[in-house]
mmCIF file of C-alpha atoms and ligand atoms in Angstrom:
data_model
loop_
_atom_site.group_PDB
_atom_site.id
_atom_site.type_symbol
_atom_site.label_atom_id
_atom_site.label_comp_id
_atom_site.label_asym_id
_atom_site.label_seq_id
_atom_site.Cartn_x
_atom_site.Cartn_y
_atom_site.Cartn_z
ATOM 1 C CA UNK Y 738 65.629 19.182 19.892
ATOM 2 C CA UNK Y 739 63.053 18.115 22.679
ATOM 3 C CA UNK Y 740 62.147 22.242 22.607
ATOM 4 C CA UNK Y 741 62.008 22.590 19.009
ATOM 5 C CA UNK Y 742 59.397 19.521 18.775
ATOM 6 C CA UNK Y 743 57.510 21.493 21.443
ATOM 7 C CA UNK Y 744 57.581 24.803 19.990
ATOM 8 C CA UNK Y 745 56.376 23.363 16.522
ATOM 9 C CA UNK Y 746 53.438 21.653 18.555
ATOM 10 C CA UNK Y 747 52.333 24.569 20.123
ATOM 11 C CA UNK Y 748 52.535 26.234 16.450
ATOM 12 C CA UNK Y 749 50.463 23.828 14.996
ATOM 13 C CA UNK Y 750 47.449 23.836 17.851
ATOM 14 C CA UNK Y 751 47.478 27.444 16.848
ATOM 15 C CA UNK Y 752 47.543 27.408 13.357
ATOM 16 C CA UNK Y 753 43.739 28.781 12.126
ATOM 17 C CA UNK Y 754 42.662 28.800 8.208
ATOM 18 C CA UNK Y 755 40.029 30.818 6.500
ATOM 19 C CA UNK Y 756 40.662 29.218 2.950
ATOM 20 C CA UNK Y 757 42.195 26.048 1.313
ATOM 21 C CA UNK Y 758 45.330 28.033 0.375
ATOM 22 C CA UNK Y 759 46.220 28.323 3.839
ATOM 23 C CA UNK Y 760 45.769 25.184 4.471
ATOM 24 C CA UNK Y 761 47.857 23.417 1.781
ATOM 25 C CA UNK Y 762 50.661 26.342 3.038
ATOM 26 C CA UNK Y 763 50.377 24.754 6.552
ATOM 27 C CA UNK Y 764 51.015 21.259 5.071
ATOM 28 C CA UNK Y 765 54.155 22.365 3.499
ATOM 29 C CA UNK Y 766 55.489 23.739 6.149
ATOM 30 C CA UNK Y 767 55.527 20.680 8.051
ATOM 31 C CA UNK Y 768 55.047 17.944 6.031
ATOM 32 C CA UNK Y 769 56.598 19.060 2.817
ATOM 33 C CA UNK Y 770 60.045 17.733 1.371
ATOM 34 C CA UNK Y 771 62.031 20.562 2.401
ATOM 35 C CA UNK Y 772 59.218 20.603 5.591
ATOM 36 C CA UNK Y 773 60.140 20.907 9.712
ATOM 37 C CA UNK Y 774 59.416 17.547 10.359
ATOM 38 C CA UNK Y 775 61.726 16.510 7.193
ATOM 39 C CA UNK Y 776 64.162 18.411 8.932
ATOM 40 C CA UNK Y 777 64.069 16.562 12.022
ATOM 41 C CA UNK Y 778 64.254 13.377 10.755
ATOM 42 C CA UNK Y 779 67.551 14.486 9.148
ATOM 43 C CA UNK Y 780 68.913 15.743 12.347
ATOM 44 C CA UNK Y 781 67.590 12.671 14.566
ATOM 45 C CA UNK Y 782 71.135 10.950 13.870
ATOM 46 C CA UNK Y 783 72.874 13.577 16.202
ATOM 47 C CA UNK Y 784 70.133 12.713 18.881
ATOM 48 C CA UNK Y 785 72.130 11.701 21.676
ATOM 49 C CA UNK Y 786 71.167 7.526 22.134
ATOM 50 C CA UNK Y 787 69.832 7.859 25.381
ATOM 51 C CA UNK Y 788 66.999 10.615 24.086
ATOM 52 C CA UNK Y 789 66.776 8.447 20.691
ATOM 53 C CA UNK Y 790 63.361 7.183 22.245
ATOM 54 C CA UNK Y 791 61.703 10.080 23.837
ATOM 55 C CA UNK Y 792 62.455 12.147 20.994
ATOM 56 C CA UNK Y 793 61.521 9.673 18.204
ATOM 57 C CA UNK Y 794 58.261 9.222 20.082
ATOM 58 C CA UNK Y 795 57.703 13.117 20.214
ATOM 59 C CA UNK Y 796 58.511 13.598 16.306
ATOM 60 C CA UNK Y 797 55.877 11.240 15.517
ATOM 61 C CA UNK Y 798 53.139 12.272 17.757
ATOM 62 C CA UNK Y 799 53.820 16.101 16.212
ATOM 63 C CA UNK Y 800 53.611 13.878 12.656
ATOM 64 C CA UNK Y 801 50.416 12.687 13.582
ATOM 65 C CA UNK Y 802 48.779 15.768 15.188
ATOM 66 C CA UNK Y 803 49.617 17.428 11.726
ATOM 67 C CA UNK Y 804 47.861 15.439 9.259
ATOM 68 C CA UNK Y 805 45.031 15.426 11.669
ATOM 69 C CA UNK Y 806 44.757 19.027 12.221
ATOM 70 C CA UNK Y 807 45.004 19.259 8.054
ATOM 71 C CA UNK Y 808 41.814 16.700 8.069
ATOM 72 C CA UNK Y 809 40.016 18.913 10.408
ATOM 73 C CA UNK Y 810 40.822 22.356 8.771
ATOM 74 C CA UNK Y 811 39.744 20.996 5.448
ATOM 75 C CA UNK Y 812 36.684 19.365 6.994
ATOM 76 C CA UNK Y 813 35.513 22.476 8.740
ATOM 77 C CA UNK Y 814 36.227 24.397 5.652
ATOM 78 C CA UNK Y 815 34.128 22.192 3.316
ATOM 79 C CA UNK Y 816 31.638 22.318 5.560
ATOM 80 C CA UNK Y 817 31.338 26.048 5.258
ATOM 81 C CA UNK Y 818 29.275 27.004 2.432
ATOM 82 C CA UNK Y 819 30.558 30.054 1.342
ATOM 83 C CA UNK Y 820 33.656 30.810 0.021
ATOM 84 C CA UNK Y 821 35.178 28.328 -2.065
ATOM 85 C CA UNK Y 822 32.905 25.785 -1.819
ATOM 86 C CA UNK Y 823 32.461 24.477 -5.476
ATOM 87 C CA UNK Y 824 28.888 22.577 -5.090
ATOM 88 C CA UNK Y 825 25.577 23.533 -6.606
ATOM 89 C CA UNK Y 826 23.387 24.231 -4.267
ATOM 90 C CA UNK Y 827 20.579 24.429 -7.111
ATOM 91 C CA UNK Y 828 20.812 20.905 -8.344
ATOM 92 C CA UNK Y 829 17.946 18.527 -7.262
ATOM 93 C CA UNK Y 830 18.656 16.331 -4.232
ATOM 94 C CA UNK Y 831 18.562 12.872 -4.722
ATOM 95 C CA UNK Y 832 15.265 11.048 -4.842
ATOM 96 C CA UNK Y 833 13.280 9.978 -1.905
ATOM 97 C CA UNK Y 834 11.973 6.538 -2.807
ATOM 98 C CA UNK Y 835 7.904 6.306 -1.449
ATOM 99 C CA UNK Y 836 6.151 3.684 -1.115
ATOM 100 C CA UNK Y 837 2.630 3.362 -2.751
ATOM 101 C CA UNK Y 838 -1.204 1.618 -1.358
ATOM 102 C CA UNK Y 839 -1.482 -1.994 -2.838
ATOM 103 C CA UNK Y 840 -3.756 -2.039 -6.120
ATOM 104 C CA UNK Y 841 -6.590 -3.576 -4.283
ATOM 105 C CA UNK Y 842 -6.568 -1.288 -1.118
ATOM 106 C CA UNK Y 843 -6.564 1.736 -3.503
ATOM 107 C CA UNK Y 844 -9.738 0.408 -5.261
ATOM 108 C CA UNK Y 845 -11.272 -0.520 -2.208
ATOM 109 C CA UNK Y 846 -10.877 2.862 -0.300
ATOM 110 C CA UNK Y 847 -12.148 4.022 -3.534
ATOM 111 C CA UNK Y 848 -15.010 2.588 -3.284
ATOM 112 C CA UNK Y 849 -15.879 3.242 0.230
ATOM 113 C CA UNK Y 850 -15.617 6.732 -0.669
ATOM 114 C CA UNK Y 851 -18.224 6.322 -3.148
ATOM 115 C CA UNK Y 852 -20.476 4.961 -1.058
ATOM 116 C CA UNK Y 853 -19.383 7.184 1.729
ATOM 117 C CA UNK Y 854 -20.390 10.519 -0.174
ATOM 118 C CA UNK Y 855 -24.012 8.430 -0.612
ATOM 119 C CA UNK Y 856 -24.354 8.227 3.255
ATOM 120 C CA UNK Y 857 -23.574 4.898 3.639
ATOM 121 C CA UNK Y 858 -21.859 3.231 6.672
ATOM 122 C CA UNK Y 859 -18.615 0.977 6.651
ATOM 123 C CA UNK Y 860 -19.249 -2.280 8.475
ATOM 124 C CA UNK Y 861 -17.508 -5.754 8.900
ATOM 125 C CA UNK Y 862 -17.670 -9.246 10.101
ATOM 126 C CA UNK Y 863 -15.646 -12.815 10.913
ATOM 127 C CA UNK Y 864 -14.305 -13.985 8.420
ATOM 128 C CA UNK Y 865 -14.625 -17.611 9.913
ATOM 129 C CA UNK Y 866 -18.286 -18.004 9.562
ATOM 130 C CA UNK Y 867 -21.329 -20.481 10.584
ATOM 131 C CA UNK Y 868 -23.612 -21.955 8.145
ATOM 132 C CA UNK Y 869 -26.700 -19.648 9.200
ATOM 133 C CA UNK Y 870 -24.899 -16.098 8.436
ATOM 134 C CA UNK Y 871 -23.532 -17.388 5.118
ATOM 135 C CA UNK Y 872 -26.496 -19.636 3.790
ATOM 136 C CA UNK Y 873 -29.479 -20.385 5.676
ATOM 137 C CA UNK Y 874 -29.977 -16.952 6.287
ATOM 138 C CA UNK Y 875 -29.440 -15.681 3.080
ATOM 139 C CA UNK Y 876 -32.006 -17.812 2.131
ATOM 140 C CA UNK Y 877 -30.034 -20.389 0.458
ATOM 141 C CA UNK Y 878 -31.775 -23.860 -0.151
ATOM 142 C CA UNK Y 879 -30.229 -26.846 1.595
ATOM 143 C CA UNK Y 880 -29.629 -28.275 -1.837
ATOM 144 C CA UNK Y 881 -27.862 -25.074 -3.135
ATOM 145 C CA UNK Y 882 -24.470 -26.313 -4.927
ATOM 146 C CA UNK Y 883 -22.444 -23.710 -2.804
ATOM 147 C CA UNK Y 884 -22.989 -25.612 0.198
ATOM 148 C CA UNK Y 885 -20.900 -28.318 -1.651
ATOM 149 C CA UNK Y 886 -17.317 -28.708 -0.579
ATOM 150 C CA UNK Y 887 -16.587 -28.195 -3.575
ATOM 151 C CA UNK Y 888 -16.907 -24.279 -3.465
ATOM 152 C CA UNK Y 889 -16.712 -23.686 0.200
ATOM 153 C CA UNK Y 890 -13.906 -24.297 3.011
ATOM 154 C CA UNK Y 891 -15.874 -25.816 5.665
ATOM 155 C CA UNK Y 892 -13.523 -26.526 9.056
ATOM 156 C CA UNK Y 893 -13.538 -30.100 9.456
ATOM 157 C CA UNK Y 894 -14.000 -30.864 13.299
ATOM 158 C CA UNK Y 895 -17.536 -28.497 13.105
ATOM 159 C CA UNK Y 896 -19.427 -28.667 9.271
ATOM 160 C CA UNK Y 897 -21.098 -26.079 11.079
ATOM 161 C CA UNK Y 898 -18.444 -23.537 10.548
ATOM 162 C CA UNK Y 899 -16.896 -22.457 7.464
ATOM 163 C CA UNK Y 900 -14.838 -19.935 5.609
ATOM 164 C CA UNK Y 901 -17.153 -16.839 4.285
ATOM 165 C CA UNK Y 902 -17.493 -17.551 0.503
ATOM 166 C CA UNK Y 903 -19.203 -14.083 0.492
ATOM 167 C CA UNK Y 904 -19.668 -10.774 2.411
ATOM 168 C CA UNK Y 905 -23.123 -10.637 2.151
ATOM 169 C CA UNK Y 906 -23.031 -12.704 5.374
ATOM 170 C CA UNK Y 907 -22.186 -9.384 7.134
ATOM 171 C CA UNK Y 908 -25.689 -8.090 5.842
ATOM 172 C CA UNK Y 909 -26.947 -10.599 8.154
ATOM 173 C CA UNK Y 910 -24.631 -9.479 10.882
ATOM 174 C CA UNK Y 911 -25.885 -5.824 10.482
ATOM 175 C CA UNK Y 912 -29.223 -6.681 10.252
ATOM 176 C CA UNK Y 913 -29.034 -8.457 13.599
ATOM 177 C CA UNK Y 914 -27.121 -5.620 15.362
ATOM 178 C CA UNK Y 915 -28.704 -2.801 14.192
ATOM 179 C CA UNK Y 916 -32.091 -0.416 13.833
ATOM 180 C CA UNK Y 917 -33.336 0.211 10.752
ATOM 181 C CA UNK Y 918 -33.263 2.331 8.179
ATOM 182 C CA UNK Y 919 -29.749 0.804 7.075
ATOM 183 C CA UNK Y 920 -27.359 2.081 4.968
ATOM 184 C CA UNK Y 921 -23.916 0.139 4.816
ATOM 185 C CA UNK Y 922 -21.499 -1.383 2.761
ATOM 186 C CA UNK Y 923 -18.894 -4.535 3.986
ATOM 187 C CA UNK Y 924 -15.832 -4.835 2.757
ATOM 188 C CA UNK Y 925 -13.852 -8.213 3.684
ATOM 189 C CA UNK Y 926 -12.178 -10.912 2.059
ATOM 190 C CA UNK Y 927 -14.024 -14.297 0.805
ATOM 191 C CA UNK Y 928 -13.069 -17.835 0.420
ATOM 192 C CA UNK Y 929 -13.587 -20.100 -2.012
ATOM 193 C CA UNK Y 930 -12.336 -23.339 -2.866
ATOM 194 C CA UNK Y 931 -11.021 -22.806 -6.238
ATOM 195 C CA UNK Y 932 -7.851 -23.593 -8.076
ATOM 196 C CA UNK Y 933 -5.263 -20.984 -8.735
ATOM 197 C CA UNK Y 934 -5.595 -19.758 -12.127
ATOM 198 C CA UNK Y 935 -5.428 -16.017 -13.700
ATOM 199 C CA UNK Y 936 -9.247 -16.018 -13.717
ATOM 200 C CA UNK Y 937 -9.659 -17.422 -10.571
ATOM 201 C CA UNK Y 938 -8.379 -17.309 -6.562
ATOM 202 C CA UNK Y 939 -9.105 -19.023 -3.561
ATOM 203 C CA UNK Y 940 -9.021 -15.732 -1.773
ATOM 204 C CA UNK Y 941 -10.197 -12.490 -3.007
ATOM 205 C CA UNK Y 942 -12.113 -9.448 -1.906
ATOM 206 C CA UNK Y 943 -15.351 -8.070 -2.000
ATOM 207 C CA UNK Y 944 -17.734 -4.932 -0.994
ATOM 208 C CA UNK Y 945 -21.024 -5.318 -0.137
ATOM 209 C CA UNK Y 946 -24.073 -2.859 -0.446
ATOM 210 C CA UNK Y 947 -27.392 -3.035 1.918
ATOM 211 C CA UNK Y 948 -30.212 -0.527 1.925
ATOM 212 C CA UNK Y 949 -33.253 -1.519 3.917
ATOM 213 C CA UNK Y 950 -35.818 1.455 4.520
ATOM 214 C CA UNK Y 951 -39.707 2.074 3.649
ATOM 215 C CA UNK Y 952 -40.070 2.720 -0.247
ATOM 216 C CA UNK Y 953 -36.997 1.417 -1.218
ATOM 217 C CA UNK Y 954 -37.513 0.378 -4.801
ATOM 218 C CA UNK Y 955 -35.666 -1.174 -7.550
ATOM 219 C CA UNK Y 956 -35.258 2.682 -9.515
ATOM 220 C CA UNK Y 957 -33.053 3.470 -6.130
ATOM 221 C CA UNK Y 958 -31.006 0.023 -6.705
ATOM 222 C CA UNK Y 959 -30.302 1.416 -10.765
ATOM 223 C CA UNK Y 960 -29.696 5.225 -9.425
ATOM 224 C CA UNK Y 961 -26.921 4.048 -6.640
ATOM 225 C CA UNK Y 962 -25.188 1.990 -9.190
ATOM 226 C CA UNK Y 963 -25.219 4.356 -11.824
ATOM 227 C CA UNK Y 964 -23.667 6.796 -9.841
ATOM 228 C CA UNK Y 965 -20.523 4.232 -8.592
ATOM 229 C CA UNK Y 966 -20.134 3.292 -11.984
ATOM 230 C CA UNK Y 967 -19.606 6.985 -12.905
ATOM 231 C CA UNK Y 968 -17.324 7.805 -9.852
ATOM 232 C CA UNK Y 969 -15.599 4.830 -10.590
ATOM 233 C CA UNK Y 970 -15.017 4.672 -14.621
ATOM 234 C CA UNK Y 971 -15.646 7.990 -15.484
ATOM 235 C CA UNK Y 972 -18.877 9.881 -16.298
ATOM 236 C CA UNK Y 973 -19.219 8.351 -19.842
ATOM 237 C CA UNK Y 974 -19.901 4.995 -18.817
ATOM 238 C CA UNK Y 975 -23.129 3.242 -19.288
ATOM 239 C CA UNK Y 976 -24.654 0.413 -17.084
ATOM 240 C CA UNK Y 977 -27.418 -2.422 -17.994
ATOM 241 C CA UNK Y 978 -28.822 -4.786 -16.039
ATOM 242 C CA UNK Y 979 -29.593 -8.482 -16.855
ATOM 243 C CA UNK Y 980 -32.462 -10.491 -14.599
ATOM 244 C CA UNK Y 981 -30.428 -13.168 -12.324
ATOM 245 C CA UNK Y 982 -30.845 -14.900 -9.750
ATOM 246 C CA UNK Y 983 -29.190 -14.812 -6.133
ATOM 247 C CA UNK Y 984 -31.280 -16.922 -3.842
ATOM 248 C CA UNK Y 985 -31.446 -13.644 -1.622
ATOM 249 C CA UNK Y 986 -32.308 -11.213 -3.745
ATOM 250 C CA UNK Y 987 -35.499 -10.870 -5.789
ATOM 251 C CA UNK Y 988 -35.398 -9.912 -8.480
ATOM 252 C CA UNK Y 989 -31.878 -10.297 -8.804
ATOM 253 C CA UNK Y 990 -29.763 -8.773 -11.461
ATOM 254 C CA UNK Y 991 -26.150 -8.794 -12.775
ATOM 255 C CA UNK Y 992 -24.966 -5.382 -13.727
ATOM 256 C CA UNK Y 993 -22.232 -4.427 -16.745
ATOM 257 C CA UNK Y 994 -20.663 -1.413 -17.748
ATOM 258 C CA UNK Y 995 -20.180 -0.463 -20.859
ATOM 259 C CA UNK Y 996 -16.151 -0.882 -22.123
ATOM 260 C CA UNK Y 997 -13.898 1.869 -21.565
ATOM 261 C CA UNK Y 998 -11.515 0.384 -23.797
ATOM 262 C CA UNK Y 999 -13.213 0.080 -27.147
ATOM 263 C CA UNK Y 1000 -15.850 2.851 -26.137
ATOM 264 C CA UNK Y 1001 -18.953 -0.334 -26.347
ATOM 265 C CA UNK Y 1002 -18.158 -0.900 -30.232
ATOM 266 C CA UNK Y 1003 -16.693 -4.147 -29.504
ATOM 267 C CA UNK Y 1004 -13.069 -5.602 -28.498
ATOM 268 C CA UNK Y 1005 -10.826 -8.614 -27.350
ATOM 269 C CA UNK Y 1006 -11.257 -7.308 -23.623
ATOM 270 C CA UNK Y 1007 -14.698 -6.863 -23.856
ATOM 271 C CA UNK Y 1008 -15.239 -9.881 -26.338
ATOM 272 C CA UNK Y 1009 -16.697 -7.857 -28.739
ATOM 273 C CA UNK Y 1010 -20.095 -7.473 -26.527
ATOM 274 C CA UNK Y 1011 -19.591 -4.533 -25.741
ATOM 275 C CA UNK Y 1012 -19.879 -4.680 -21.867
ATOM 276 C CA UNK Y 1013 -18.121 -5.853 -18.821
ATOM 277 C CA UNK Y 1014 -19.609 -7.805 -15.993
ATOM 278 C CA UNK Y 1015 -18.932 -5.883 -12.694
ATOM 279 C CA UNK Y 1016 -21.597 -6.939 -10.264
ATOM 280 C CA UNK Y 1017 -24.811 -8.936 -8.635
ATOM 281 C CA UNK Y 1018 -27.458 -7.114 -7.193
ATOM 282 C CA UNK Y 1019 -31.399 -7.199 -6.382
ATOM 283 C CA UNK Y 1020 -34.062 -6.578 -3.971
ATOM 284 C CA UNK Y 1021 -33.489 -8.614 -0.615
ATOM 285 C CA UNK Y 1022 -35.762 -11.180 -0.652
ATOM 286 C CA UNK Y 1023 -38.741 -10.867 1.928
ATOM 287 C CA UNK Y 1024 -37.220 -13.793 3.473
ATOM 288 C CA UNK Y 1025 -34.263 -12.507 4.103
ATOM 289 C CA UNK Y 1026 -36.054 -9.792 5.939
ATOM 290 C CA UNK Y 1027 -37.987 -11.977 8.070
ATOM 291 C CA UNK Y 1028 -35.281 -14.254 9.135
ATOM 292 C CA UNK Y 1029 -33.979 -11.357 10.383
ATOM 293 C CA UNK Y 1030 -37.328 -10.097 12.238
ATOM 294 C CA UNK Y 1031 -37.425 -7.065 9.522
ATOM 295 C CA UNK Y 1032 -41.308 -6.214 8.500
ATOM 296 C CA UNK Y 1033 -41.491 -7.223 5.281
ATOM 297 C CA UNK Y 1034 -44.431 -5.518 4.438
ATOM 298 C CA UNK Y 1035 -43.318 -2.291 6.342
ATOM 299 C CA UNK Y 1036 -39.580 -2.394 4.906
ATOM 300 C CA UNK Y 1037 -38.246 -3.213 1.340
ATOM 301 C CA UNK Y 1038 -34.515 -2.633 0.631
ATOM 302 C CA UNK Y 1039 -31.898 -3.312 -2.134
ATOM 303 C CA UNK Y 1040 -28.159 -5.196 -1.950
ATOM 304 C CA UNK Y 1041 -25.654 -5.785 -3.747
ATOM 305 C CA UNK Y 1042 -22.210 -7.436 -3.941
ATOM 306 C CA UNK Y 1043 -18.904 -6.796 -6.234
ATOM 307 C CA UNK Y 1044 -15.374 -8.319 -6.342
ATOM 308 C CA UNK Y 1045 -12.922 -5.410 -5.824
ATOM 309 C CA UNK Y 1046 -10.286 -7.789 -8.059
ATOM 310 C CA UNK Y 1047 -12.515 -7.905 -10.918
ATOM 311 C CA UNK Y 1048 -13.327 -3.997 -10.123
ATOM 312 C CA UNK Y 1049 -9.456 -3.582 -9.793
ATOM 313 C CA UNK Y 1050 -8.991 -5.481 -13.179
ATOM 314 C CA UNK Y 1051 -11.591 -3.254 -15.364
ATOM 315 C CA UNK Y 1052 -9.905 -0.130 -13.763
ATOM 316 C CA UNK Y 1053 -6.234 -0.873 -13.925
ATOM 317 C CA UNK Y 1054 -6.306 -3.371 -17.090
ATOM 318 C CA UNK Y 1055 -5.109 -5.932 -15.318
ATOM 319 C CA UNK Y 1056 -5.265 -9.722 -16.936
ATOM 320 C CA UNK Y 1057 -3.895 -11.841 -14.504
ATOM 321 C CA UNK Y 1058 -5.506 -12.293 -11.178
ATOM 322 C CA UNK Y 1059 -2.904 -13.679 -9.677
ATOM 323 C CA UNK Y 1060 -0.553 -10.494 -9.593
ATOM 324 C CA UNK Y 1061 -2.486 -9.071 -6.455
ATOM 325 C CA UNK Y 1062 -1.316 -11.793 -4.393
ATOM 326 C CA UNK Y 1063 2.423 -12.336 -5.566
ATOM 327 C CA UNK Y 1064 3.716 -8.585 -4.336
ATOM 328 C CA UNK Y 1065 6.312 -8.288 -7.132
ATOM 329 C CA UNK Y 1066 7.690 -4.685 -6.836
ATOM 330 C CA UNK Y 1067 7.532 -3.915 -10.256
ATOM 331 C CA UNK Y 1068 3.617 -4.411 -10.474
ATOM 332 C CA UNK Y 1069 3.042 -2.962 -7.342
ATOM 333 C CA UNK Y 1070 5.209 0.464 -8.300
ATOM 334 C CA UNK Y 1071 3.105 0.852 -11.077
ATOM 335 C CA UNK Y 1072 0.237 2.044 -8.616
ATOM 336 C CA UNK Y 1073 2.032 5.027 -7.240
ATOM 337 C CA UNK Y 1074 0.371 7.564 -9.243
ATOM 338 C CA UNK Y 1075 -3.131 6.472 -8.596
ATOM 339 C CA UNK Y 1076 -2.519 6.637 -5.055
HETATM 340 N N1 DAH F 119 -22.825 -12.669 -2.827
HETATM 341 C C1 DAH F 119 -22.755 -12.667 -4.280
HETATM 342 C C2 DAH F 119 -21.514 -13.392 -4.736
HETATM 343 O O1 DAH F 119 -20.649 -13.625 -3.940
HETATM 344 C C3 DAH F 119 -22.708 -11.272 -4.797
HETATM 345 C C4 DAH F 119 -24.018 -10.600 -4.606
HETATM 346 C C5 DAH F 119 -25.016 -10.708 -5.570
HETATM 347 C C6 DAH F 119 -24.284 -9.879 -3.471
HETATM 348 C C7 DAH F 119 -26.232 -10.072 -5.424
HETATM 349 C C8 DAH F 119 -25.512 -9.242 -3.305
HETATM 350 C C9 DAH F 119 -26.473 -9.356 -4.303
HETATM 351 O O2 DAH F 119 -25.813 -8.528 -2.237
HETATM 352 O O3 DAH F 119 -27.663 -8.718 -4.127
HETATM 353 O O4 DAH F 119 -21.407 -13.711 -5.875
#
């Protein structure tokens, strides 16, 4: 019996198989009811006692080596793609989930492009700031209510140093650092000491514009925004400027664009004005300039400053502020395309 087990061994390490058929033929053979191995379970009882365990042992090793060998053969053979394979090689794979730019990063590189096709510069600062790069420089008063802890984070050990509540401190930075003409925008995130609401955040973002050359004028200021407005929103949309005041900027103005949702006739988004707040800008003040050892008589220049939330919000119709800073997947996804 010992042989036969053998010789059926040395069969099966043989057996090949080009198609399922073959396969299913081989498990018969064996493993079927009327099957070799079937057979030598019936003749184990005449097994003489002594080779009861070698031979048991043997019968179920060949057992084994079968149903692997079947695993194999059909593995290999579904593996193969020709033949009888029955699956559509045609049908779309499965889809490859991507990830997509937060909201605000999208708007932001957005507008750096802008700017960038305009020539200007990308440049940044701390965001843990002193006094002199966020006010006194800037030309605020010592009086001036954002000094006030109530709109600024100031750290407590030094009053001296506080949290940026703006970027235009990295005008001042530039300024300092490098030769004129200038030509830059900062993007950065601010600080301000607000409550949490869907109108307002105690962080946020903003970019800020700086031109300083000879003959800068105010027409230059309108031209620039113009043409972000039209990159931005579209070529249809309108600006207007209302006079302001920023204490470094003079004149100052506030610029809107016209709604893209009701077209400027009037609507709930727009509050039936018309127009959308999107911006302060205005001549730097000749202060400013000579604070900063600039010629004011020499140099003139323009800057301006812009949330890229509220940008974010105008573009995406976004009504909560709040949704840029939670990260919940399903607002986030909704960005894919425009990245
Ligand atoms: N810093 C201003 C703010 O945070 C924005 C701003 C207004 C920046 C006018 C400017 C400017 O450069 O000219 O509200």
């Amino acid at each position: 019996m010992l042989q036969i087990i053998d010789k059926l061994l040395e069969e099966a390490r043989q057996f090949q198989a080009e198609t399922k058929e073959e396969v299913e033929q081989f498990r018969i053979k064996y493993l079927g009811k009327k099957g070799a191995l079937s057979e030598l379970f019936r003749n184990f009882k005449e097994v003489p006692a002594e080779q009861k365990r070698e031979t048991g042992q043997k019968i179920n090793q060949l057992k084994q080596f079968v149903a692997d060998r079947i695993d194999t053969l059909l593995a290999n053979l579904s593996d193969d793609i020709g033949g009888d394979d029955t699956r559509d090689l045609t049908l779309p794979g499965p889809p490859v989930l991507s990830g997509a730019r937060h909201p605000i990063s999208i708007v932001r590189n957005e507008i750096i492009s802008i700017f960038g096709r305009l020539g200007y510069t990308i440049s940044e600062g701390p965001e843990i700031e002193d006094d002199w790069h966020v006010f006194s420089s800037l030309n605020f008063p010592p009086e001036h209510p954002a000094r006030d802890m109530q709109d600024t984070f100031f750290i407590e050990k030094d009053p001296d140093i506080l949290l940026r509540t703006h970027t235009s401190s990295v005008q001042v930075r530039v300024m300092e650092n490098e030769s004129l003409p200038l030509r830059t925008i900062s993007p950065g995130r601010v600080f301000r000491n607000e409550a949490i609401s869907a109108r307002a955040h105690c962080i946020f973002h903003q970019v800020e514009g700086l031109y300083i050359d000879e003959n800068v004028s105010f027409a230059d200021l309108k031209q620039t925004l113009l043409y972000f407005a039209r990159e931005m929103f579209g070529k249809r949309v309108e600006i207007r400027l209302r006079p302001s005041y920023f204490p470094f900027t003079e004149p100052s103005a506030e610029m809107d664009i016209s709604c893209q949702i009701c077209g400027g006739k009037g609507c709930n988004v727009c509050k039936y004005t018309g127009w959308l707040e999107i911006l302060g800008c205005g001549m730097v003040d000749p202060n400013v300039l000579e604070f900063n050892h600039i010629d004011s008589e020499k140099y003139t220049g323009f800057a301006f400053g812009m949330g890229v939330e509220r940008v974010a919000m105008l573009k995406y119709q976004v009504k909560d502020l709040r949704l840029y800073f939670e990260n919940d997947i399903r607002f986030l996804e909704q960005f894919k395309a425009a990245y």
